[in-house]
PDB file of C-alpha atoms in Angstrom:
ATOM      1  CA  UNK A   1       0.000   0.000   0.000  1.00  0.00           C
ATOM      2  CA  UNK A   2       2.032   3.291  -1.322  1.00  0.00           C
ATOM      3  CA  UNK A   3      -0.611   5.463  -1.920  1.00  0.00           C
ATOM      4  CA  UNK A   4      -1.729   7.629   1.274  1.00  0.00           C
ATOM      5  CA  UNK A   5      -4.844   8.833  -0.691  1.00  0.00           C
ATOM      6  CA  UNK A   6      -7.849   6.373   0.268  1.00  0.00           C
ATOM      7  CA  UNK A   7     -11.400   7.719  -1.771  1.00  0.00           C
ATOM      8  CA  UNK A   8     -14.380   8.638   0.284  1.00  0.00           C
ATOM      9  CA  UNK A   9     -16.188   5.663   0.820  1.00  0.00           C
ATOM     10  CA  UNK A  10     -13.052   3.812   1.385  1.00  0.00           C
ATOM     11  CA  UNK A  11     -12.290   6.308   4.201  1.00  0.00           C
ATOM     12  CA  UNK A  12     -15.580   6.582   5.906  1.00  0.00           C
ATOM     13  CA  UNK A  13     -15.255   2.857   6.356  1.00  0.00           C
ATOM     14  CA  UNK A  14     -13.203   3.440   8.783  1.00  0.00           C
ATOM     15  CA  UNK A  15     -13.615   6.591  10.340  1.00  0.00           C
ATOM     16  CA  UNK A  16     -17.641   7.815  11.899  1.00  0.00           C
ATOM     17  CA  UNK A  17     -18.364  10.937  13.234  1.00  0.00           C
ATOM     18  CA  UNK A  18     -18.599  11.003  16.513  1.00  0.00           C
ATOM     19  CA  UNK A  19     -22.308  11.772  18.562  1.00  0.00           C
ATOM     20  CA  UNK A  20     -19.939  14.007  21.124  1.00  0.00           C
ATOM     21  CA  UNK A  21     -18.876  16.006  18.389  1.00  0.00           C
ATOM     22  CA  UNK A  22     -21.958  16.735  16.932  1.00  0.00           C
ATOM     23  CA  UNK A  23     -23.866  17.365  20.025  1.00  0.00           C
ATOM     24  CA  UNK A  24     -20.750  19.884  21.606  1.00  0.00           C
ATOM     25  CA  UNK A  25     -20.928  21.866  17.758  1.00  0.00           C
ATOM     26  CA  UNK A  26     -24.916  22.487  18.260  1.00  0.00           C
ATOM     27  CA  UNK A  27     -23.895  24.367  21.694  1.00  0.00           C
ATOM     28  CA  UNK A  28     -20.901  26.051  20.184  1.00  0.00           C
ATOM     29  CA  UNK A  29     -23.843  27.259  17.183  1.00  0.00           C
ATOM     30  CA  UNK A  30     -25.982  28.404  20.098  1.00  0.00           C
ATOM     31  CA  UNK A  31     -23.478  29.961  22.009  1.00  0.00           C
ATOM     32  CA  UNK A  32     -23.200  32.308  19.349  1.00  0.00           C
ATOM     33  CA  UNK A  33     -26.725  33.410  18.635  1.00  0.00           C
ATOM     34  CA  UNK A  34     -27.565  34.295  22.402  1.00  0.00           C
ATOM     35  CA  UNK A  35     -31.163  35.273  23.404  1.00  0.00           C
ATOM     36  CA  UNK A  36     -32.001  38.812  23.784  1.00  0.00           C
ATOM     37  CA  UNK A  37     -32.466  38.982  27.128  1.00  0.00           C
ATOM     38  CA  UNK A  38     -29.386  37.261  27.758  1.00  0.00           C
ATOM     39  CA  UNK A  39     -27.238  39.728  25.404  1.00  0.00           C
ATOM     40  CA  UNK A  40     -29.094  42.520  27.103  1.00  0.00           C
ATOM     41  CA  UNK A  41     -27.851  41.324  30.974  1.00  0.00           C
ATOM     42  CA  UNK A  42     -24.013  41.354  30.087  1.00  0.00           C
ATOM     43  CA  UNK A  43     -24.679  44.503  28.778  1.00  0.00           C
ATOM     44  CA  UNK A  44     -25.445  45.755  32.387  1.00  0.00           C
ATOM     45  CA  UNK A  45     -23.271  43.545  33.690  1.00  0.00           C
ATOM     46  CA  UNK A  46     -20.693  44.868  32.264  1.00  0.00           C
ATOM     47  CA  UNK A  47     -21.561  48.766  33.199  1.00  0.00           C
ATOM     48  CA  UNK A  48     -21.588  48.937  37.288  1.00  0.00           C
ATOM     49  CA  UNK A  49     -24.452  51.801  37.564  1.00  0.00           C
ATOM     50  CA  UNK A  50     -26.680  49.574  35.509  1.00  0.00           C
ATOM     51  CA  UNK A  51     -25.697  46.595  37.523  1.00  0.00           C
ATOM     52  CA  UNK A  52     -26.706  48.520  40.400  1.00  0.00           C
ATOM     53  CA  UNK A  53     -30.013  49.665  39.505  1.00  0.00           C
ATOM     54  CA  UNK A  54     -30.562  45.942  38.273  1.00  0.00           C
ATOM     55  CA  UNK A  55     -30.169  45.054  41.959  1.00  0.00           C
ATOM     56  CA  UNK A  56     -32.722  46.553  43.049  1.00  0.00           C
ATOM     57  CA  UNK A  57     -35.356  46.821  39.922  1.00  0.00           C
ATOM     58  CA  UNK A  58     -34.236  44.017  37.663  1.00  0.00           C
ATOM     59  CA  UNK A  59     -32.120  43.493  35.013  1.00  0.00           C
ATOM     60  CA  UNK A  60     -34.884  44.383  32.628  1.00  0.00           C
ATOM     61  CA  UNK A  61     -35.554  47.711  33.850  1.00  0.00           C
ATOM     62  CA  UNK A  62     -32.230  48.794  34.531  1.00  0.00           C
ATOM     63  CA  UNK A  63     -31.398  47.862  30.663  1.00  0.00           C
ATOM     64  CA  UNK A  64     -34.174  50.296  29.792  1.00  0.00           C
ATOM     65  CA  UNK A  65     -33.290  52.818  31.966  1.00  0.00           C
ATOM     66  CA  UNK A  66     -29.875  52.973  31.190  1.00  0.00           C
ATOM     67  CA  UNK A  67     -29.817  51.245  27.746  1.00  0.00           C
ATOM     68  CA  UNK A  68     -33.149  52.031  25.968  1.00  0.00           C
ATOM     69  CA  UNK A  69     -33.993  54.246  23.381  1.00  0.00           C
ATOM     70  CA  UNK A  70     -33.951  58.363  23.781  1.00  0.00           C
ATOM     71  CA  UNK A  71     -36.423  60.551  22.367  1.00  0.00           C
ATOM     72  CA  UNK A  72     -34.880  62.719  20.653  1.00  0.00           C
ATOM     73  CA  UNK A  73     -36.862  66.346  20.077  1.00  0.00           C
TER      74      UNK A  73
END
């Protein structure tokens, strides 16, 4: 055997894909697209007077307060 070339089905005799892998790229693909809700906590997480106001009202509430849209005249 000289040639290290083997043709598809020839190779996927051999080698499966693995369950693990598939199941640990679905939570890398939803790790990415994050819920709004979630994105909108690290956001105040990551800016202390928001975090504080989340203490005591909420995350949702300090995110508007702090984070929501400004009417603009």
């Amino acid at each position: 055997f000289s040639d290290p070339f083997l043709n598809r089905r020839r190779a996927n005799d051999f080698i499966q894909a693995d369950s693990r892998l598939r199941a640990i790229t679905q939570e890398r693909i939803r790790e990415r697209s994050k819920a709004t809700q979630e994105h909108q906590r690290e956001l105040c997480e990551d800016y202390y007077p928001c975090e504080i106001y989340a203490y005591r009202h909420g995350y949702a509430a300090a995110y508007k307060h702090y984070f929501g849209r400004r009417r603009t005249k």
